[in-house]
Amino acid sequence: MLRTLLALSLLVVNSWAFAPSLAVGRTTFHAESTQVKASSQRSNTQLSMSATVDLKGKVAFIAGVADSTGYGWAIAKALADAGATIIVGTWPPVLKIFQRGLDKGQFDEDSILSDGSKMTIEKVYPLDAVFDSPEDVPEEIKTNKRYAGLAGYTISEVAKAVEADYGKIDIVVHSLANGPEVTKPLLETSRKGYLAASSASAFSAVSILQKFAPIMNEDGSFLSLTYIASEKVIPGYGGGMSSAKAQLESDTRTLAYEAGRKHKVRVNTISAGPLKSRAASAIGKEPGQKTFIEYAIDYSKANAPLAQDLYSDDVGNAGLFLCSPMARTITGVTLYVDNGLNCMGMALDSMAMADAN
């Protein structure tokens, strides 16, 4: 049970369905204009490279923002700090709550940029990324009260709406996932649950890029979020979610080639480490005991090469880099932002290591 709930709490790091990371601190990096020059005194040839994180005039669509505590928000904020225009896609069942929070200023404190101004979300689109087109929406969803009054929330419809509002855009971020049977071991996962995890967590990225790449400017960037369970065993991270993350990373490489050649768009993914979120903190919480995500964070501190806190801003800054011109030659990459935990092959805090120096 402990392993199952721990894995469930880890799953919440990157989507609206799994409320994203609680920002418990801030890093000091901010997007600023930087120039790097290199020269050779041994020839008449000089190499001069100017790398500037300036996204003014760029439009970024972030799919999967529903509050101010997640990786999607952190990436949006980093992009806004560099001057990008931010628009987001939000899961319809939580859309009204999110919009109400924006209107009431509930997220103002988490919106402060490096110059003291506040990030502005120019527009919020309803988006359910398990539906590609209106024909895919079943009757039970159309008549569901949580979708009442909403229309145009399929991926193709949102892409058309964004094009109508902004024309060509430059950045798309996929920050969403769902696994209805995540608490079940893979051996006990149903076909329906497995395919649902793949649909919401992996194919949604393929579909979003299919529909958005044609309305992206050349040299644009597509970014998603993944998890180490794609390649390492995380007991309890079930329901086909580990398979979905493996799909997402494999698709990142294939799409990097296809979208690169066809649309001149770069495709990358970030594999983030465990980080405290509101939803994760509520799972298995007992008076006087640590939550399961706190166990995961403690494990990371005890075993990662860098024994330090991981903040949502760290993922935001990594996302800014990958979406900026500074990463113009980087595509098809899974970038680990986890204090190096991914490279460890042995748990240093294991009882078996108790006598080791």
CSV table of C-alpha atoms in Angstrom, one decimal:
chain,number,residue,atom,x,y,z
A,1,MET,CA,0.0,0.0,0.0
A,2,LEU,CA,2.8,2.4,0.8
A,3,ARG,CA,4.5,1.8,-2.5
A,4,THR,CA,1.2,2.2,-4.4
A,5,LEU,CA,0.3,5.5,-2.8
A,6,LEU,CA,3.9,6.7,-3.1
A,7,ALA,CA,3.8,6.1,-6.8
A,8,LEU,CA,0.4,7.7,-7.1
A,9,SER,CA,1.8,10.8,-5.4
A,10,LEU,CA,4.7,10.9,-7.7
A,11,LEU,CA,2.4,10.8,-10.7
A,12,VAL,CA,0.9,14.1,-9.7
A,13,VAL,CA,3.9,16.2,-10.7
A,14,ASN,CA,3.0,17.2,-14.1
A,15,SER,CA,-0.7,17.6,-15.0
A,16,TRP,CA,-4.0,19.1,-14.2
A,17,ALA,CA,-5.4,15.6,-13.3
A,18,PHE,CA,-2.5,15.3,-10.8
A,19,ALA,CA,-2.2,18.7,-9.3
A,20,PRO,CA,1.3,19.9,-10.0
A,21,SER,CA,4.2,20.9,-7.8
A,22,LEU,CA,3.9,23.1,-4.8
A,23,ALA,CA,6.5,25.8,-5.1
A,24,VAL,CA,8.1,25.7,-1.7
A,25,GLY,CA,11.0,27.9,-2.7
A,26,ARG,CA,12.6,30.0,-5.4
A,27,THR,CA,15.7,29.8,-7.4
A,28,THR,CA,17.7,32.9,-8.2
A,29,PHE,CA,18.0,32.4,-12.0
A,30,HIS,CA,16.1,34.8,-14.2
A,31,ALA,CA,16.0,35.2,-18.0
A,32,GLU,CA,18.4,38.0,-18.9
A,33,SER,CA,20.2,39.1,-22.0
A,34,THR,CA,23.5,37.3,-22.2
A,35,GLN,CA,26.3,37.6,-24.8
A,36,VAL,CA,28.9,34.9,-25.3
A,37,LYS,CA,31.9,35.6,-27.6
A,38,ALA,CA,34.7,33.3,-28.6
A,39,SER,CA,37.6,34.2,-30.8
A,40,SER,CA,40.7,32.6,-32.2
A,41,GLN,CA,44.1,34.5,-32.3
A,42,ARG,CA,45.6,31.8,-34.5
A,43,SER,CA,43.7,32.8,-37.7
A,44,ASN,CA,41.8,35.6,-39.3
A,45,THR,CA,38.5,33.9,-38.6
A,46,GLN,CA,36.5,35.0,-35.6
A,47,LEU,CA,33.5,33.2,-34.2
A,48,SER,CA,31.0,35.5,-32.5
A,49,MET,CA,27.8,34.1,-30.9
A,50,SER,CA,25.1,36.1,-29.2
A,51,ALA,CA,22.8,34.1,-27.1
A,52,THR,CA,19.9,36.1,-25.8
A,53,VAL,CA,16.9,34.8,-23.8
A,54,ASP,CA,14.4,37.2,-25.3
A,55,LEU,CA,11.0,35.9,-26.2
A,56,LYS,CA,9.2,39.2,-26.7
A,57,GLY,CA,6.7,38.7,-29.6
A,58,LYS,CA,6.6,35.0,-29.1
A,59,VAL,CA,3.4,33.2,-28.1
A,60,ALA,CA,3.4,30.1,-25.9
A,61,PHE,CA,0.5,27.7,-25.4
A,62,ILE,CA,0.7,25.6,-22.2
A,63,ALA,CA,-1.6,22.6,-22.1
A,64,GLY,CA,-2.3,21.5,-18.6
A,65,VAL,CA,-2.4,24.5,-16.3
A,66,ALA,CA,-5.1,24.5,-13.6
A,67,ASP,CA,-3.5,26.3,-10.7
A,68,SER,CA,-0.2,28.1,-9.8
A,69,THR,CA,1.5,25.1,-8.2
A,70,GLY,CA,2.6,22.9,-11.1
A,71,TYR,CA,5.3,22.5,-13.6
A,72,GLY,CA,3.1,23.9,-16.3
A,73,TRP,CA,2.7,27.1,-14.4
A,74,ALA,CA,6.4,27.2,-13.6
A,75,ILE,CA,7.3,26.9,-17.3
A,76,ALA,CA,4.7,29.5,-18.3
A,77,LYS,CA,6.1,31.9,-15.7
A,78,ALA,CA,9.7,31.4,-16.9
A,79,LEU,CA,8.6,32.0,-20.5
A,80,ALA,CA,6.6,35.1,-19.4
A,81,ASP,CA,9.7,36.4,-17.6
A,82,ALA,CA,11.5,36.3,-20.9
A,83,GLY,CA,8.8,38.3,-22.6
A,84,ALA,CA,6.5,35.6,-24.1
A,85,THR,CA,2.8,35.9,-24.4
A,86,ILE,CA,1.1,33.1,-22.4
A,87,ILE,CA,-2.1,31.3,-23.3
A,88,VAL,CA,-3.2,28.1,-21.6
A,89,GLY,CA,-5.4,25.1,-22.1
A,90,THR,CA,-7.3,23.8,-19.0
A,91,TRP,CA,-9.2,20.6,-18.3
A,92,PRO,CA,-13.0,21.5,-18.6
A,93,PRO,CA,-14.0,20.1,-15.2
A,94,VAL,CA,-11.7,22.5,-13.4
A,95,LEU,CA,-11.9,25.4,-15.8
A,96,LYS,CA,-14.4,27.5,-13.8
A,97,ILE,CA,-12.4,27.0,-10.6
A,98,PHE,CA,-9.2,28.1,-12.3
A,99,GLN,CA,-10.8,31.2,-13.9
A,100,ARG,CA,-12.4,32.2,-10.6
A,101,GLY,CA,-9.0,32.0,-9.0
A,102,LEU,CA,-7.5,34.2,-11.6
A,103,ASP,CA,-10.3,36.7,-11.3
A,104,LYS,CA,-10.0,36.8,-7.5
A,105,GLY,CA,-6.2,37.2,-7.6
A,106,GLN,CA,-5.6,33.9,-5.8
A,107,PHE,CA,-2.5,33.3,-8.0
A,108,ASP,CA,-1.1,36.9,-7.8
A,109,GLU,CA,1.7,36.0,-5.4
A,110,ASP,CA,2.9,33.2,-7.6
A,111,SER,CA,2.7,35.4,-10.7
A,112,ILE,CA,5.4,37.9,-9.7
A,113,LEU,CA,8.2,38.1,-12.3
A,114,SER,CA,11.8,39.1,-11.9
A,115,ASP,CA,11.0,42.8,-12.7
A,116,GLY,CA,8.2,43.0,-10.1
A,117,SER,CA,5.4,42.8,-12.7
A,118,LYS,CA,2.8,40.0,-12.8
A,119,MET,CA,2.5,37.3,-15.4
A,120,THR,CA,-0.6,37.7,-17.5
A,121,ILE,CA,-2.4,34.8,-18.9
A,122,GLU,CA,-3.8,36.3,-22.0
A,123,LYS,CA,-6.4,33.6,-22.6
A,124,VAL,CA,-7.6,30.3,-21.1
A,125,TYR,CA,-9.0,27.7,-23.5
A,126,PRO,CA,-11.0,24.6,-22.3
A,127,LEU,CA,-9.0,21.6,-23.4
A,128,ASP,CA,-9.7,17.9,-23.0
A,129,ALA,CA,-6.7,16.2,-24.6
A,130,VAL,CA,-8.2,12.7,-24.8
A,131,PHE,CA,-10.5,14.0,-27.7
A,132,ASP,CA,-8.9,14.8,-31.1
A,133,SER,CA,-12.1,16.1,-32.7
A,134,PRO,CA,-15.8,16.8,-31.9
A,135,GLU,CA,-16.7,13.4,-33.3
A,136,ASP,CA,-14.7,11.7,-30.6
A,137,VAL,CA,-16.7,13.2,-27.7
A,138,PRO,CA,-19.1,10.6,-26.3
A,139,GLU,CA,-22.6,11.5,-25.3
A,140,GLU,CA,-21.9,11.0,-21.6
A,141,ILE,CA,-19.3,13.7,-21.8
A,142,LYS,CA,-21.4,16.1,-23.8
A,143,THR,CA,-24.2,15.8,-21.2
A,144,ASN,CA,-21.9,15.8,-18.1
A,145,LYS,CA,-22.6,18.8,-15.9
A,146,ARG,CA,-18.9,19.5,-15.5
A,147,TYR,CA,-18.8,20.2,-19.3
A,148,ALA,CA,-22.0,22.2,-19.2
A,149,GLY,CA,-21.9,25.4,-21.3
A,150,LEU,CA,-18.5,24.4,-22.8
A,151,ALA,CA,-17.7,23.7,-26.5
A,152,GLY,CA,-14.7,23.6,-28.7
A,153,TYR,CA,-12.5,21.7,-26.1
A,154,THR,CA,-11.1,19.0,-28.4
A,155,ILE,CA,-7.5,19.3,-29.6
A,156,SER,CA,-8.3,20.2,-33.2
A,157,GLU,CA,-10.9,22.8,-32.1
A,158,VAL,CA,-8.5,24.4,-29.7
A,159,ALA,CA,-5.8,24.6,-32.3
A,160,LYS,CA,-8.2,26.3,-34.7
A,161,ALA,CA,-9.3,28.7,-32.0
A,162,VAL,CA,-5.6,29.6,-31.1
A,163,GLU,CA,-4.9,30.1,-34.8
A,164,ALA,CA,-7.9,32.4,-35.2
A,165,ASP,CA,-6.8,34.4,-32.1
A,166,TYR,CA,-3.1,34.6,-32.6
A,167,GLY,CA,-2.2,33.3,-36.0
A,168,LYS,CA,1.2,31.5,-35.8
A,169,ILE,CA,2.5,30.6,-32.4
A,170,ASP,CA,6.0,29.6,-31.3
A,171,ILE,CA,5.9,27.3,-28.2
A,172,VAL,CA,3.7,24.5,-27.1
A,173,VAL,CA,4.1,22.8,-23.7
A,174,HIS,CA,2.4,19.4,-23.0
A,175,SER,CA,2.0,19.3,-19.2
A,176,LEU,CA,-0.8,16.7,-18.6
A,177,ALA,CA,-1.3,13.0,-17.9
A,178,ASN,CA,-3.9,10.6,-16.5
A,179,GLY,CA,-3.9,6.9,-15.5
A,180,PRO,CA,-7.3,5.8,-14.1
A,181,GLU,CA,-5.8,2.5,-12.8
A,182,VAL,CA,-2.4,3.9,-11.6
A,183,THR,CA,-2.8,2.2,-8.2
A,184,LYS,CA,-3.1,-1.2,-9.8
A,185,PRO,CA,0.0,-3.3,-10.6
A,186,LEU,CA,0.6,-3.8,-14.3
A,187,LEU,CA,-0.3,-7.5,-13.9
A,188,GLU,CA,-3.7,-6.4,-12.7
A,189,THR,CA,-4.3,-3.5,-15.2
A,190,SER,CA,-7.2,-3.9,-17.6
A,191,ARG,CA,-6.9,-3.2,-21.3
A,192,LYS,CA,-9.2,-0.3,-20.9
A,193,GLY,CA,-7.1,1.2,-18.1
A,194,TYR,CA,-3.8,0.6,-19.9
A,195,LEU,CA,-5.1,2.2,-23.2
A,196,ALA,CA,-6.6,5.1,-21.2
A,197,ALA,CA,-3.2,5.9,-19.7
A,198,SER,CA,-1.6,5.8,-23.1
A,199,SER,CA,-4.3,8.0,-24.6
A,200,ALA,CA,-4.2,10.7,-22.0
A,201,SER,CA,-0.5,10.7,-21.2
A,202,ALA,CA,1.3,9.8,-24.5
A,203,PHE,CA,-0.9,10.0,-27.6
A,204,SER,CA,-2.3,13.4,-26.4
A,205,ALA,CA,1.2,14.8,-27.0
A,206,VAL,CA,1.3,13.3,-30.5
A,207,SER,CA,-2.2,14.7,-31.3
A,208,ILE,CA,-1.4,18.1,-29.9
A,209,LEU,CA,1.7,18.3,-32.0
A,210,GLN,CA,-0.2,17.0,-35.1
A,211,LYS,CA,-2.7,19.8,-34.7
A,212,PHE,CA,-0.5,22.6,-33.5
A,213,ALA,CA,2.7,22.1,-35.6
A,214,PRO,CA,1.0,23.5,-38.7
A,215,ILE,CA,0.3,26.8,-36.9
A,216,MET,CA,3.7,27.1,-35.3
A,217,ASN,CA,6.5,29.3,-36.7
A,218,GLU,CA,9.6,27.7,-37.9
A,219,ASP,CA,12.2,27.2,-35.2
A,220,GLY,CA,9.3,26.7,-32.7
A,221,SER,CA,9.6,24.4,-29.7
A,222,PHE,CA,7.4,21.6,-28.4
A,223,LEU,CA,8.0,20.4,-24.8
A,224,SER,CA,6.5,17.7,-22.6
A,225,LEU,CA,7.0,16.3,-19.1
A,226,THR,CA,7.9,12.7,-18.3
A,227,TYR,CA,9.0,10.6,-15.3
A,228,ILE,CA,11.8,8.1,-14.6
A,229,ALA,CA,9.3,5.2,-14.4
A,230,SER,CA,9.6,5.2,-18.1
A,231,GLU,CA,12.9,3.3,-17.8
A,232,LYS,CA,13.3,2.3,-14.2
A,233,VAL,CA,10.9,0.1,-12.1
A,234,ILE,CA,8.8,2.2,-9.6
A,235,PRO,CA,6.8,-0.4,-7.7
A,236,GLY,CA,3.2,0.8,-7.5
A,237,TYR,CA,3.4,3.2,-10.5
A,238,GLY,CA,1.0,1.0,-12.3
A,239,GLY,CA,-2.1,1.1,-14.5
A,240,GLY,CA,0.1,1.4,-17.7
A,241,MET,CA,1.5,4.8,-16.6
A,242,SER,CA,5.1,3.6,-16.8
A,243,SER,CA,4.4,2.3,-20.3
A,244,ALA,CA,2.8,5.6,-21.2
A,245,LYS,CA,5.9,7.5,-20.1
A,246,ALA,CA,8.1,5.2,-22.1
A,247,GLN,CA,5.9,5.9,-25.1
A,248,LEU,CA,6.1,9.6,-24.6
A,249,GLU,CA,9.9,9.5,-24.5
A,250,SER,CA,10.1,7.3,-27.6
A,251,ASP,CA,7.6,9.5,-29.4
A,252,THR,CA,9.7,12.5,-28.5
A,253,ARG,CA,12.6,11.1,-30.5
A,254,THR,CA,10.5,10.1,-33.5
A,255,LEU,CA,8.5,13.4,-33.5
A,256,ALA,CA,11.8,15.3,-33.2
A,257,TYR,CA,12.7,13.9,-36.6
A,258,GLU,CA,9.3,14.2,-38.3
A,259,ALA,CA,8.4,17.6,-36.9
A,260,GLY,CA,11.9,18.8,-37.4
A,261,ARG,CA,11.9,17.9,-41.1
A,262,LYS,CA,8.3,18.8,-41.9
A,263,HIS,CA,7.8,21.9,-39.7
A,264,LYS,CA,11.3,22.9,-38.5
A,265,VAL,CA,10.0,22.5,-34.9
A,266,ARG,CA,12.1,21.1,-32.0
A,267,VAL,CA,10.7,18.4,-29.7
A,268,ASN,CA,12.0,17.7,-26.2
A,269,THR,CA,10.8,16.3,-22.9
A,270,ILE,CA,11.8,17.0,-19.2
A,271,SER,CA,12.0,14.1,-16.7
A,272,ALA,CA,11.5,15.8,-13.4
A,273,GLY,CA,12.2,14.4,-9.9
A,274,PRO,CA,9.7,14.2,-7.0
A,275,LEU,CA,8.4,17.5,-5.7
A,276,LYS,CA,5.7,18.3,-3.2
A,277,SER,CA,2.3,19.1,-4.6
A,278,ARG,CA,-1.0,19.9,-3.1
A,279,ALA,CA,-2.7,16.8,-4.3
A,280,ALA,CA,0.3,14.6,-3.4
A,281,SER,CA,0.4,16.0,0.1
A,282,ALA,CA,-3.2,15.0,0.7
A,283,ILE,CA,-2.6,11.4,-0.2
A,284,GLY,CA,-2.3,9.1,2.8
A,285,LYS,CA,-1.8,12.0,5.2
A,286,GLU,CA,-2.1,10.9,8.8
A,287,PRO,CA,-1.6,13.1,11.9
A,288,GLY,CA,1.9,13.1,13.1
A,289,GLN,CA,3.2,11.2,10.0
A,290,LYS,CA,5.0,12.2,6.8
A,291,THR,CA,3.0,12.1,3.6
A,292,PHE,CA,4.1,9.7,0.9
A,293,ILE,CA,5.5,12.4,-1.3
A,294,GLU,CA,7.6,13.5,1.6
A,295,TYR,CA,9.1,10.0,1.8
A,296,ALA,CA,9.9,10.3,-2.0
A,297,ILE,CA,11.6,13.7,-1.4
A,298,ASP,CA,13.5,12.4,1.5
A,299,TYR,CA,14.6,9.4,-0.6
A,300,SER,CA,15.8,11.7,-3.3
A,301,LYS,CA,17.8,13.8,-0.9
A,302,ALA,CA,19.4,10.7,0.6
A,303,ASN,CA,20.4,9.2,-2.7
A,304,ALA,CA,20.7,11.8,-5.4
A,305,PRO,CA,24.1,13.2,-6.2
A,306,LEU,CA,22.9,16.7,-5.3
A,307,ALA,CA,21.3,16.5,-1.9
A,308,GLN,CA,19.1,19.6,-2.2
A,309,ASP,CA,15.5,20.6,-2.7
A,310,LEU,CA,13.9,20.5,-6.1
A,311,TYR,CA,11.7,23.5,-6.9
A,312,SER,CA,9.1,24.0,-9.6
A,313,ASP,CA,11.2,27.0,-10.7
A,314,ASP,CA,14.0,24.5,-11.5
A,315,VAL,CA,11.8,22.8,-14.0
A,316,GLY,CA,10.6,26.1,-15.3
A,317,ASN,CA,14.1,27.4,-16.0
A,318,ALA,CA,15.0,24.1,-17.8
A,319,GLY,CA,11.8,24.5,-19.8
A,320,LEU,CA,12.8,28.1,-20.7
A,321,PHE,CA,16.1,27.0,-21.9
A,322,LEU,CA,14.7,24.2,-24.1
A,323,CYS,CA,12.1,26.5,-25.6
A,324,SER,CA,14.5,29.4,-26.2
A,325,PRO,CA,16.8,30.1,-29.2
A,326,MET,CA,19.7,29.1,-26.9
A,327,ALA,CA,18.7,25.4,-27.5
A,328,ARG,CA,18.2,25.9,-31.3
A,329,THR,CA,20.2,22.7,-32.0
A,330,ILE,CA,18.7,20.6,-29.3
A,331,THR,CA,15.9,18.2,-30.2
A,332,GLY,CA,14.8,14.6,-29.4
A,333,VAL,CA,16.2,15.0,-25.8
A,334,THR,CA,15.0,13.7,-22.5
A,335,LEU,CA,16.4,16.2,-20.0
A,336,TYR,CA,16.6,15.0,-16.4
A,337,VAL,CA,15.8,17.7,-13.8
A,338,ASP,CA,16.0,15.6,-10.7
A,339,ASN,CA,19.3,16.5,-8.9
A,340,GLY,CA,20.9,13.5,-10.7
A,341,LEU,CA,18.8,10.8,-9.1
A,342,ASN,CA,18.3,9.2,-12.5
A,343,CYS,CA,22.0,8.2,-12.7
A,344,MET,CA,22.1,6.3,-9.4
A,345,GLY,CA,22.1,2.5,-9.4
A,346,MET,CA,22.1,1.9,-5.7
A,347,ALA,CA,20.2,3.3,-2.8
A,348,LEU,CA,22.8,4.8,-0.4
A,349,ASP,CA,20.3,4.8,2.5
A,350,SER,CA,19.6,1.1,2.0
A,351,MET,CA,20.0,-1.1,5.1
A,352,ALA,CA,22.4,-3.1,3.0
A,353,MET,CA,24.7,0.0,2.9
A,354,ALA,CA,24.5,0.7,6.7
A,355,ASP,CA,28.1,-0.3,7.3
A,356,ALA,CA,29.6,1.3,4.1
A,357,ASN,CA,31.9,4.3,4.5
